[in-house]
mmCIF file of C-alpha atoms in Angstrom:
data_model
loop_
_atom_site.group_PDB
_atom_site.id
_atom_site.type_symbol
_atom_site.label_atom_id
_atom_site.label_comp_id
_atom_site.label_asym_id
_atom_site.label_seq_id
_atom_site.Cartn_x
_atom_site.Cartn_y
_atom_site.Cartn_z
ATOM 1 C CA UNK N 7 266.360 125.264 138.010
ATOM 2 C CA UNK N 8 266.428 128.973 137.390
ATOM 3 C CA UNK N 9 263.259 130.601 136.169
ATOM 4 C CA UNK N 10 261.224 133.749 137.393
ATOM 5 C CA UNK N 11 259.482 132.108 140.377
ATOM 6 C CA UNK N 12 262.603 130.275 141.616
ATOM 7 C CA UNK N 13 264.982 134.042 141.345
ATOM 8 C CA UNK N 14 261.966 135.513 143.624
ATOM 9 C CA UNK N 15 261.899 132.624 145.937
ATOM 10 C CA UNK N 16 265.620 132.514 146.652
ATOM 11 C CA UNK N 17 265.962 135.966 147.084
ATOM 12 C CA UNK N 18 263.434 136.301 149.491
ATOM 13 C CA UNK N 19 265.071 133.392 151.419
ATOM 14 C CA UNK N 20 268.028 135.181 151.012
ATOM 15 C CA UNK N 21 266.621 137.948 153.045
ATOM 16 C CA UNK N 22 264.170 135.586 155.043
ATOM 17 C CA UNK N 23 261.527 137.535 154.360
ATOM 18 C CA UNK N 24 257.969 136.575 153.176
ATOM 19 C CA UNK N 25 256.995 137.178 149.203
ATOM 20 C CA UNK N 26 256.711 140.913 149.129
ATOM 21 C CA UNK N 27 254.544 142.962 146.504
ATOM 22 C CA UNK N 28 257.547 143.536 144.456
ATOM 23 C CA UNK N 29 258.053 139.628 143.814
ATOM 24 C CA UNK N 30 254.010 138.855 143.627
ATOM 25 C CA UNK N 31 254.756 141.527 140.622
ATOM 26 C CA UNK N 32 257.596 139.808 139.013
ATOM 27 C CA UNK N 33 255.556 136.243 138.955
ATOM 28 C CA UNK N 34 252.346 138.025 137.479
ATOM 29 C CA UNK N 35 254.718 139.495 134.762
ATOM 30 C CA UNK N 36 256.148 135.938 133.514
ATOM 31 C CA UNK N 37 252.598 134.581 134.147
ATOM 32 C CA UNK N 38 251.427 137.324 131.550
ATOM 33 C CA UNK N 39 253.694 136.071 129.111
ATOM 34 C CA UNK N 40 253.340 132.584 129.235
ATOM 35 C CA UNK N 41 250.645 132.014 127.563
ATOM 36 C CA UNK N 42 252.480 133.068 124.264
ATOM 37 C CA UNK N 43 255.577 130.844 125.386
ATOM 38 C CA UNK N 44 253.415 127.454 125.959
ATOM 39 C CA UNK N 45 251.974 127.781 122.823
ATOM 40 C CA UNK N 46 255.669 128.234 121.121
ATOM 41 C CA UNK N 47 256.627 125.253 123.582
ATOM 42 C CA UNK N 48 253.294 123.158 122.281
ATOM 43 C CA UNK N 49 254.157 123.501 118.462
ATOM 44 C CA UNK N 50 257.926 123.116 118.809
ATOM 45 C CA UNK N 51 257.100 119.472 120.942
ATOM 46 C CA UNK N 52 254.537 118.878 117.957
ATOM 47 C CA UNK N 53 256.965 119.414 115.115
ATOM 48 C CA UNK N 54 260.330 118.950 116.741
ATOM 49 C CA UNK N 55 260.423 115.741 114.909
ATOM 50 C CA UNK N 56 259.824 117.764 111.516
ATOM 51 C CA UNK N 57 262.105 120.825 112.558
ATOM 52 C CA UNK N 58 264.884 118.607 113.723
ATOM 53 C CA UNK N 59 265.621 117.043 110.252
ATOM 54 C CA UNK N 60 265.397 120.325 108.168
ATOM 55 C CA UNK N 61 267.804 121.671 110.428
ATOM 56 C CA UNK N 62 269.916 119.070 110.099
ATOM 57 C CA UNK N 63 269.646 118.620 106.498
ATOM 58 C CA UNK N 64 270.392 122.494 106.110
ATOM 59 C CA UNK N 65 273.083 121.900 107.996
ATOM 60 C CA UNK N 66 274.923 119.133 106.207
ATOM 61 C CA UNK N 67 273.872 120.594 102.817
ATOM 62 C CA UNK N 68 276.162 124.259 103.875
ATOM 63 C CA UNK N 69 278.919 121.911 104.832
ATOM 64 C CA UNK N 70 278.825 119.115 102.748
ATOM 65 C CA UNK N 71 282.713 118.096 103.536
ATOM 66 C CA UNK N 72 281.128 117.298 106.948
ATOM 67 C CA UNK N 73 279.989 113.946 105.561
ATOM 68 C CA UNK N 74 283.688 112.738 103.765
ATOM 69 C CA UNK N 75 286.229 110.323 105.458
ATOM 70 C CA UNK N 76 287.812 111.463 108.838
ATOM 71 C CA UNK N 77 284.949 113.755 109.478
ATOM 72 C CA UNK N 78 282.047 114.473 111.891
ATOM 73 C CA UNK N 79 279.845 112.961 110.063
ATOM 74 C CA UNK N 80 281.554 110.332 108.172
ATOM 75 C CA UNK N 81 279.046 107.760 108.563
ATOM 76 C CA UNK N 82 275.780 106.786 109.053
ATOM 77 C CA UNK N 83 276.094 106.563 112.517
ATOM 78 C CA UNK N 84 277.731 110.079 113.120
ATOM 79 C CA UNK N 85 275.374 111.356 111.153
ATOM 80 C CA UNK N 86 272.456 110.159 112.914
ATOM 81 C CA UNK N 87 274.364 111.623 116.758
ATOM 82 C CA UNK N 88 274.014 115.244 115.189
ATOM 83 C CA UNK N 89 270.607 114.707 114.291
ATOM 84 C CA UNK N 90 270.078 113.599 117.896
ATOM 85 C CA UNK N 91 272.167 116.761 118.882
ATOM 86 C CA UNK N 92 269.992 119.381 116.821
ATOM 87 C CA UNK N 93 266.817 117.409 118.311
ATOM 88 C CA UNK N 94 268.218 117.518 121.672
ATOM 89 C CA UNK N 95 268.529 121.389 121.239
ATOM 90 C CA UNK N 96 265.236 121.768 120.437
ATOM 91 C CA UNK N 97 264.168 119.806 123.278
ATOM 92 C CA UNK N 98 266.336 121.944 125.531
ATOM 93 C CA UNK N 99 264.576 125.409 123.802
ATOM 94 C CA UNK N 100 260.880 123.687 124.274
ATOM 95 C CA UNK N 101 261.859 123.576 128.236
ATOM 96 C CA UNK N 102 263.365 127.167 128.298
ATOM 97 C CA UNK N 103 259.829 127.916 126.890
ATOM 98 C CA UNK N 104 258.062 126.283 129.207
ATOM 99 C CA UNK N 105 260.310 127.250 132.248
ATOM 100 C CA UNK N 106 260.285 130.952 130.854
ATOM 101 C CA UNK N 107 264.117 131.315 131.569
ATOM 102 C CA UNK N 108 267.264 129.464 130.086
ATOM 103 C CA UNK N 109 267.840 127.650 132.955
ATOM 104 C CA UNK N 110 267.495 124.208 130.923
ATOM 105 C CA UNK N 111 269.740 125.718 128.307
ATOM 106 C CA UNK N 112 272.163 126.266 130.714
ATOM 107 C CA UNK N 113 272.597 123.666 132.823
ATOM 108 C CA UNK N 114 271.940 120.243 129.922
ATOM 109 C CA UNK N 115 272.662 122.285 126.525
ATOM 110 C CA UNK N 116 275.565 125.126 127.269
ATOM 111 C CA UNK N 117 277.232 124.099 130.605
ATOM 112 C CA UNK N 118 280.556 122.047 129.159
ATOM 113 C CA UNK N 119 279.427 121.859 125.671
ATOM 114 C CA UNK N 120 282.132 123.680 124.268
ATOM 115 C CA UNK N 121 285.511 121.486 125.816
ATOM 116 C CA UNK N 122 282.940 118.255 125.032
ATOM 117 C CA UNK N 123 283.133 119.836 121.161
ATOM 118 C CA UNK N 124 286.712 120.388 121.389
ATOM 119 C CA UNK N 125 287.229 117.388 122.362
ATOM 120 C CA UNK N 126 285.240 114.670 120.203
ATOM 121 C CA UNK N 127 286.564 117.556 117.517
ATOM 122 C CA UNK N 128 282.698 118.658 116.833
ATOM 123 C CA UNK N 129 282.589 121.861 114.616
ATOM 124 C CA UNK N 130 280.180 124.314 116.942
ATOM 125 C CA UNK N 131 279.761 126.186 112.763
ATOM 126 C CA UNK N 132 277.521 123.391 112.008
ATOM 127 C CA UNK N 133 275.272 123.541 114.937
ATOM 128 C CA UNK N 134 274.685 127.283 114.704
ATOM 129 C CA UNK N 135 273.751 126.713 111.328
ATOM 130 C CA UNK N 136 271.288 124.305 111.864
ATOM 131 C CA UNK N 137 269.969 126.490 114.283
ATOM 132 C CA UNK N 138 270.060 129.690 112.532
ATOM 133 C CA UNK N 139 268.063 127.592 109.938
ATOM 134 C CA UNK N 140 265.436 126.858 112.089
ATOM 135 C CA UNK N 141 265.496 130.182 113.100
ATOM 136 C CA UNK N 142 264.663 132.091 110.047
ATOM 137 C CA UNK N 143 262.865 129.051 108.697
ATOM 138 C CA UNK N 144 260.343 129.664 111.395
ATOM 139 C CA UNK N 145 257.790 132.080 110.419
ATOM 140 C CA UNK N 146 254.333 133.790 111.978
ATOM 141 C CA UNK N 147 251.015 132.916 111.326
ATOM 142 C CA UNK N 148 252.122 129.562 109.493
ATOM 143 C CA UNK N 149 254.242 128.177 112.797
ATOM 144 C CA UNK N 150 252.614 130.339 115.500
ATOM 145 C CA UNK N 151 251.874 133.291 116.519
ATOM 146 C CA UNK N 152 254.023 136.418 116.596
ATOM 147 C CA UNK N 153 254.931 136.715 120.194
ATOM 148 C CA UNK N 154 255.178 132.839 120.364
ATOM 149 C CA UNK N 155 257.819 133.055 117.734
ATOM 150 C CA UNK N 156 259.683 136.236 119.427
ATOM 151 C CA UNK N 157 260.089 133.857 122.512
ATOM 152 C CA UNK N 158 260.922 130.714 120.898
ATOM 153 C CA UNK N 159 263.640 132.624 118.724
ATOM 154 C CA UNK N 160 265.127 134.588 121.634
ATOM 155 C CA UNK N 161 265.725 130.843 122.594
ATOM 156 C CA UNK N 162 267.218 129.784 119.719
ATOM 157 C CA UNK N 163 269.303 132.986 119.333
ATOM 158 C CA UNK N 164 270.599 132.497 123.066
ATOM 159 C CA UNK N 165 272.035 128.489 122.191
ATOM 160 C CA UNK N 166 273.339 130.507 118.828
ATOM 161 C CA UNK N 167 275.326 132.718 120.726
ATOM 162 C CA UNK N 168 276.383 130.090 123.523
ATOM 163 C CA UNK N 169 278.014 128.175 120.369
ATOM 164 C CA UNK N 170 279.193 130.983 119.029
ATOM 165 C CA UNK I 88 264.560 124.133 143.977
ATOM 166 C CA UNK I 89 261.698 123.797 140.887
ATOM 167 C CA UNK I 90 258.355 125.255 140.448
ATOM 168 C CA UNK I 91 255.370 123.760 138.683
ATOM 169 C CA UNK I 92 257.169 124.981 134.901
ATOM 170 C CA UNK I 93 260.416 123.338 136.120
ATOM 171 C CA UNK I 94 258.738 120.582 137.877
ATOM 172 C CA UNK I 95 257.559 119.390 134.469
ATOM 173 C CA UNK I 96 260.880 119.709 132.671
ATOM 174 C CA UNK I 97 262.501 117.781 135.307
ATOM 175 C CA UNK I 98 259.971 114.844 134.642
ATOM 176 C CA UNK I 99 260.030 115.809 131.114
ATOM 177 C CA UNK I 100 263.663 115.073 130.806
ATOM 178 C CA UNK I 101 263.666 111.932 132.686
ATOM 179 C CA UNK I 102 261.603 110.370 129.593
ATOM 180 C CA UNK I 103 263.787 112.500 127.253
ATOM 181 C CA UNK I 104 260.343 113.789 125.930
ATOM 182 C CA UNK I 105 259.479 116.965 124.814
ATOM 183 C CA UNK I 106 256.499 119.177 126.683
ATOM 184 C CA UNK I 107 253.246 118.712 124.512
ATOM 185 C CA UNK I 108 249.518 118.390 125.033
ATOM 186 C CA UNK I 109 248.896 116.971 128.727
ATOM 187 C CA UNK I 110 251.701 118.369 130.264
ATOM 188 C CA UNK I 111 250.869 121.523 128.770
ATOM 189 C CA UNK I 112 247.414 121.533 129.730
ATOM 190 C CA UNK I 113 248.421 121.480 133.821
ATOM 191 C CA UNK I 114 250.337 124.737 133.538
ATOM 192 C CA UNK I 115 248.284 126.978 131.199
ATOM 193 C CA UNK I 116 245.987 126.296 134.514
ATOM 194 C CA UNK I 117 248.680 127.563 136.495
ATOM 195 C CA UNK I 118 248.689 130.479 134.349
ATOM 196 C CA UNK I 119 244.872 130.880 133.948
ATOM 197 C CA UNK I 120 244.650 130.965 137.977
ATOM 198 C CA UNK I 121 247.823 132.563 138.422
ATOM 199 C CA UNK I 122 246.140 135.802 139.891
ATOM 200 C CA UNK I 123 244.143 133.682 142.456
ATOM 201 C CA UNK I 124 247.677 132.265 143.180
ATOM 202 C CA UNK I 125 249.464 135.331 143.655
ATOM 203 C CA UNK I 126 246.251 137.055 145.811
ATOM 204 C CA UNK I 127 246.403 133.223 147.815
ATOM 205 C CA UNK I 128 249.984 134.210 149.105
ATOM 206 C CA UNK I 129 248.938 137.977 149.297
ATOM 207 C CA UNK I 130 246.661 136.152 151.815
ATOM 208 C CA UNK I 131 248.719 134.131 153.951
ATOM 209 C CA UNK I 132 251.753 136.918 154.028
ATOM 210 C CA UNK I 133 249.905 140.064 154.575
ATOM 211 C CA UNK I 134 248.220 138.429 157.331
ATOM 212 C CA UNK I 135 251.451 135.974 158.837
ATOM 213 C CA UNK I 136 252.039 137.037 161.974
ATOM 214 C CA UNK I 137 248.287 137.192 163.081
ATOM 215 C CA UNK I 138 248.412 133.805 161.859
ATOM 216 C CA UNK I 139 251.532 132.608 163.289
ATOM 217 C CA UNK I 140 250.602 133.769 166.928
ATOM 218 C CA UNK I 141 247.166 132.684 166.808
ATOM 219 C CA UNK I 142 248.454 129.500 165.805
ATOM 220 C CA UNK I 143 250.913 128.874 168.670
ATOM 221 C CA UNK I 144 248.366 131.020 171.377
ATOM 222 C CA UNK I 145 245.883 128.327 170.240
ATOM 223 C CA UNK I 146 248.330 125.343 171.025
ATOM 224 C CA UNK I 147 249.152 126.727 174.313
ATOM 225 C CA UNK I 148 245.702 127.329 175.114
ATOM 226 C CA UNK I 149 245.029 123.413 174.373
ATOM 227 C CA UNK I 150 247.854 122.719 176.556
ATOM 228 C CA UNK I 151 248.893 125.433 179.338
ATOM 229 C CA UNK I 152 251.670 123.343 180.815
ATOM 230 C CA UNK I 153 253.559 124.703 177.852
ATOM 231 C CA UNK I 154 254.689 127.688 179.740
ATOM 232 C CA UNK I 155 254.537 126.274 182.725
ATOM 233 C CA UNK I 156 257.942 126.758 184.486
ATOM 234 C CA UNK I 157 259.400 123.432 183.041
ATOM 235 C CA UNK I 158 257.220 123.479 179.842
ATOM 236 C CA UNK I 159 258.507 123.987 176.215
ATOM 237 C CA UNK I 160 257.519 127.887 176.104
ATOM 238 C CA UNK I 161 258.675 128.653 178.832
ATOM 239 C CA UNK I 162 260.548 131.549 179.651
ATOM 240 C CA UNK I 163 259.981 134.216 176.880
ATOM 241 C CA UNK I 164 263.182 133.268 175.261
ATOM 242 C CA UNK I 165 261.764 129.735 174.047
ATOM 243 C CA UNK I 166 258.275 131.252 173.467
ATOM 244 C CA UNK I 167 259.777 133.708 171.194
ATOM 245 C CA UNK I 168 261.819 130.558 169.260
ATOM 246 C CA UNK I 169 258.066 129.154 168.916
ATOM 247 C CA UNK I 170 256.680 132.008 167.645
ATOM 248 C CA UNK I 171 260.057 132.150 165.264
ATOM 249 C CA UNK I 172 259.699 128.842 163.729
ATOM 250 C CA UNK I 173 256.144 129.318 163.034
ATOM 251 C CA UNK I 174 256.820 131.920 160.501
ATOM 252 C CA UNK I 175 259.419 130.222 159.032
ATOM 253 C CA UNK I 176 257.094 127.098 158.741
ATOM 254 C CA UNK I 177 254.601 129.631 157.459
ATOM 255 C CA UNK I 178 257.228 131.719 155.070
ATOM 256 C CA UNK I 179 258.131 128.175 153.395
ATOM 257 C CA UNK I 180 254.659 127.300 153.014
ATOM 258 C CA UNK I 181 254.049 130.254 150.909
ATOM 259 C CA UNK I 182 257.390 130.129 149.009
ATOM 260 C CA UNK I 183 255.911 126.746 147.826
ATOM 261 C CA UNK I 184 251.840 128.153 147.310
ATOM 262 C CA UNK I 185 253.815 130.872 145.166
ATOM 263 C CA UNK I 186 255.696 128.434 142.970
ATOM 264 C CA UNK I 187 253.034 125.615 142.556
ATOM 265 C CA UNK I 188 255.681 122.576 143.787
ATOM 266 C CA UNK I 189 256.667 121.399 147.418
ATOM 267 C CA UNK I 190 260.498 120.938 146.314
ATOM 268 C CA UNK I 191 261.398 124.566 148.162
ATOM 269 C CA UNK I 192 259.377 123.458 151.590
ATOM 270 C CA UNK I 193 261.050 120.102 151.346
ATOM 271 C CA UNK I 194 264.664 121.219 150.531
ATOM 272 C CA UNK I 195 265.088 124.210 153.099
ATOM 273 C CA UNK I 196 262.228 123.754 155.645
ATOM 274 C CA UNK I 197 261.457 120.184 156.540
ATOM 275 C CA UNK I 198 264.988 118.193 155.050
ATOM 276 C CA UNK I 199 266.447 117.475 159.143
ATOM 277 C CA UNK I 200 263.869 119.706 160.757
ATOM 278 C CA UNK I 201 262.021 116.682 162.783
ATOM 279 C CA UNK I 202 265.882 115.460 163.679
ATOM 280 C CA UNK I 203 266.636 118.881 164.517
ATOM 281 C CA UNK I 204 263.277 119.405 167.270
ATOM 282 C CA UNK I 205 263.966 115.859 168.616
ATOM 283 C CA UNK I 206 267.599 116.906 169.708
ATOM 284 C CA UNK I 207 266.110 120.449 171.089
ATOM 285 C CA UNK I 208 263.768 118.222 172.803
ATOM 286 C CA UNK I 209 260.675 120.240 171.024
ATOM 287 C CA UNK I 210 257.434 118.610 171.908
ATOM 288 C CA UNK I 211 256.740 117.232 167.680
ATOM 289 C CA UNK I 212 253.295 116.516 168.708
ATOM 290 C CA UNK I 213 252.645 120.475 169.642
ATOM 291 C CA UNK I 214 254.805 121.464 167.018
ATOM 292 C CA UNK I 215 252.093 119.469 164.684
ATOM 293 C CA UNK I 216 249.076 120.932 166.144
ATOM 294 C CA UNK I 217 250.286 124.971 166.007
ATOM 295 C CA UNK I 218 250.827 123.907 162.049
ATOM 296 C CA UNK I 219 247.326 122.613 161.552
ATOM 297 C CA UNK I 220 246.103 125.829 163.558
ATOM 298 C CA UNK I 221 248.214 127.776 160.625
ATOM 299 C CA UNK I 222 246.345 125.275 157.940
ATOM 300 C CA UNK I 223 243.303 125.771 159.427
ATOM 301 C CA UNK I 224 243.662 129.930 159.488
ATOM 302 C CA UNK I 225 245.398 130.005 156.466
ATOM 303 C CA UNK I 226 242.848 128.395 154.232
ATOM 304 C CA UNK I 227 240.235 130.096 155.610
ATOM 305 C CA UNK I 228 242.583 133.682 154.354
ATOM 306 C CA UNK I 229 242.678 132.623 151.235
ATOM 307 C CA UNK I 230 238.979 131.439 150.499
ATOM 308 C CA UNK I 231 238.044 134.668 152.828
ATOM 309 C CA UNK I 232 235.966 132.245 154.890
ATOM 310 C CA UNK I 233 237.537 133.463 158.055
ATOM 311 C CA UNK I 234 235.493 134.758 161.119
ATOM 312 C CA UNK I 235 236.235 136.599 164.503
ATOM 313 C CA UNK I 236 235.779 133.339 166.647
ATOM 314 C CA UNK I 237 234.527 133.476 169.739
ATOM 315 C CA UNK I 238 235.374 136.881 170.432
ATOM 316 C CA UNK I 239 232.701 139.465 168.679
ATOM 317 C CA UNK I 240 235.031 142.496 168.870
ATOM 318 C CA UNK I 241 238.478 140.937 168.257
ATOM 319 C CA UNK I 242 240.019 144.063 166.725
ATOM 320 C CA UNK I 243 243.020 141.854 164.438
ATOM 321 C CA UNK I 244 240.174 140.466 162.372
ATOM 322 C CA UNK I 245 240.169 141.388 158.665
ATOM 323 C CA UNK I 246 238.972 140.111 155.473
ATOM 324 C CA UNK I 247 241.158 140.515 152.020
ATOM 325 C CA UNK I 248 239.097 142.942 149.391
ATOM 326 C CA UNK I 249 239.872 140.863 146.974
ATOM 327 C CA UNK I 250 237.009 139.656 144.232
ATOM 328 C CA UNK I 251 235.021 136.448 145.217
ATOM 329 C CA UNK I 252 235.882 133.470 143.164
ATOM 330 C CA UNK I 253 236.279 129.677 142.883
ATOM 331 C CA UNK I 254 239.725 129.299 144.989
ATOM 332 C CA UNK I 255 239.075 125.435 146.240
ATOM 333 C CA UNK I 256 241.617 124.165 144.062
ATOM 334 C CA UNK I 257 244.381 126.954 145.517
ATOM 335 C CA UNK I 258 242.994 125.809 149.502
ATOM 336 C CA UNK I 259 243.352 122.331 149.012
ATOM 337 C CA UNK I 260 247.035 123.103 147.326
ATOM 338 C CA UNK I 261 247.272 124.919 150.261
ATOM 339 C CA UNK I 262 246.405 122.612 152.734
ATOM 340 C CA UNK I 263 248.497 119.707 150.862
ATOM 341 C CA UNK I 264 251.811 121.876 151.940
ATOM 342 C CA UNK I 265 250.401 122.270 155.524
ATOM 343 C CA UNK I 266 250.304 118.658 155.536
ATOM 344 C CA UNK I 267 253.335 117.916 154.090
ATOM 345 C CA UNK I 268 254.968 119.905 157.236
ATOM 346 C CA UNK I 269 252.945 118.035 159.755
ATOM 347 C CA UNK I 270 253.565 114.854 157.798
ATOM 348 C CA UNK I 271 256.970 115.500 157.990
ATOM 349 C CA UNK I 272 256.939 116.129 161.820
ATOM 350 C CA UNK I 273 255.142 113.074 162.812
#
């Protein structure tokens, strides 16, 4: 799982050396930043419930075709999988906050996701809007604070641009 | 490989949970004590190799039939591979002190390393004993309770500048990896 203390670790393997200054450095920079990152990660897990369905209903109210006959979301069912989707997202984005790196992102959330869309014949539009949604819906002080919500929206823009 | 962030997505993901409250609450300590952390393997790497070779001097002192012709140490060539392993034991050790999770000691250091000194015919028990030497040196780095010994003027010794502080919790962390390695040896 890639994150800041993992890239240090393997490249000092790499070079079988022991943690140097340089990589003590690196870990006390993430370290500084977390703190704003676990709080974004603490009131995403509270309200992913919450966030999850105004996403999704932002979603299916821009496209509302999305919901006739012969379409992704044609029935109850479907419609409850992208729900599931958005929330799994979001679940994804709380562990890139907690990690401090998109390794979860890439490896469960990005990794494959567009030739599984192609092929179930998912439109990738509908996702980014529900995540640009939840994007701009987000705001700071009302969600969390200001450098919580840079983090957990350079998240959100990264799985925007993965879908894309 | 994981550290103590991607140790609890891991688990996290098992129960297809998000990361709230308790979870939480484990690594804002990590972050709270992450100084202490980084100044624990500050510790144990600015001072490895007086560590590693005290560590293996002390085993052979304990047993001198070691580099005995015949012995496991014996010639130079073998003593050197002792004195080699030790600091990767040691370098592994504070890969996982640095990360907060066992995962990169267990996955690169000890998966097939008992295996490995059985078919070299390395003595485990020895092995065992220079590691708890390192535990035993190392922990006393990090908490800065470490002394000259039993010689008065022994010009290697030196204590870190760092400030005095609670580190108990980083030791026994510490210690839990040193025996993890002689857990896996025995």
């Amino acid at each position: 799982m890639k994150s800041v203390v993992t890239t240090v670790v393997t490249a000092a393997d790499a070079a079988g050396r022991f943690p140097s200054q340089n990589d003590l450095e690196a870990v006390q920079g993430n370290i500084q930043r977390a703190t704003a990152r676990l709080e974004a990660a603490e009131k995403l897990a509270a309200g992913l419930d919450k966030v999850t369905k105004e996403a999704g209903d932002a979603c299916f109210s821009k496209y509302p075709y999305l919901k006739q006959a012969g379409e992704a979301g044609e029935n109850q069912t479907k419609v409850d999988k992208c729900y599931r989707d958005i929330a799994h997202y979001m679940r994804l984005i709380n562990y890139c906050l907690v990690v401090g790196g998109t390794g979860p992102l890439d490896e469960w959330g990005i990794a494959g996701a567009r030739e599984v869309y192609r092929s179930l014949r998912l439109p990738t539009a509908a996702y980014v809007e529900a995540l640009t949604f939840t994007r701009d819906r987000a705001c700071s002080p009302r969600d969390m604070s200001p450098q919580a919500l840079n983090e957990f929206k350079s998240y959100i823009d990264y799985a925007i641009n993965a879908l894309s | 490989m994981l550290d103590a962030f991607s140790r609890a997505v891991v688990s996290a993901d098992a129960k297809n949970a998000p990361i709230g409250g308790g979870e939480l609450a484990a690594l804002r300590n990590y972050v709270a004590e992450g100084n202490k952390r980084l100044d624990a393997v500050n510790a144990i790497t600015s001072n490895a190799s007086c560590i590693v070779s005290d560590a293996v001097t002390g085993m052979i002192c304990e047993n001198t039939g070691l580099i005995q012709a015949g012995g496991n140490c014996y010639p130079n060539r073998r003593m050197a591979a002792c004195l080699r392993d030790g600091e990767i034991v040691l370098r592994y050790i504070s890969y996982a002190l640095l990360a907060g999770d066992a995962s990169v000691l267990d996955d690169r250091c000890l998966n097939g390393l008992k295996e490995t000194y059985i078919a070299l015919g390395v003595p485990l028990q020895s092995a065992a004993r220079a590691v708890a030497i390192m535990k035993a040196s190392s922990t006393a780095h990090i908490n800065e309770t470490n002394t000259t010994g039993t010689n008065p003027v022994e010009t290697r010794f030196r204590k870190m500048e760092t400030v005095q502080g609670d580190c108990s919790a980083l030791v026994a962390e510490a210690a839990t990896y040193f025996d993890r390695v002689i857990g896996g040896l025995s």
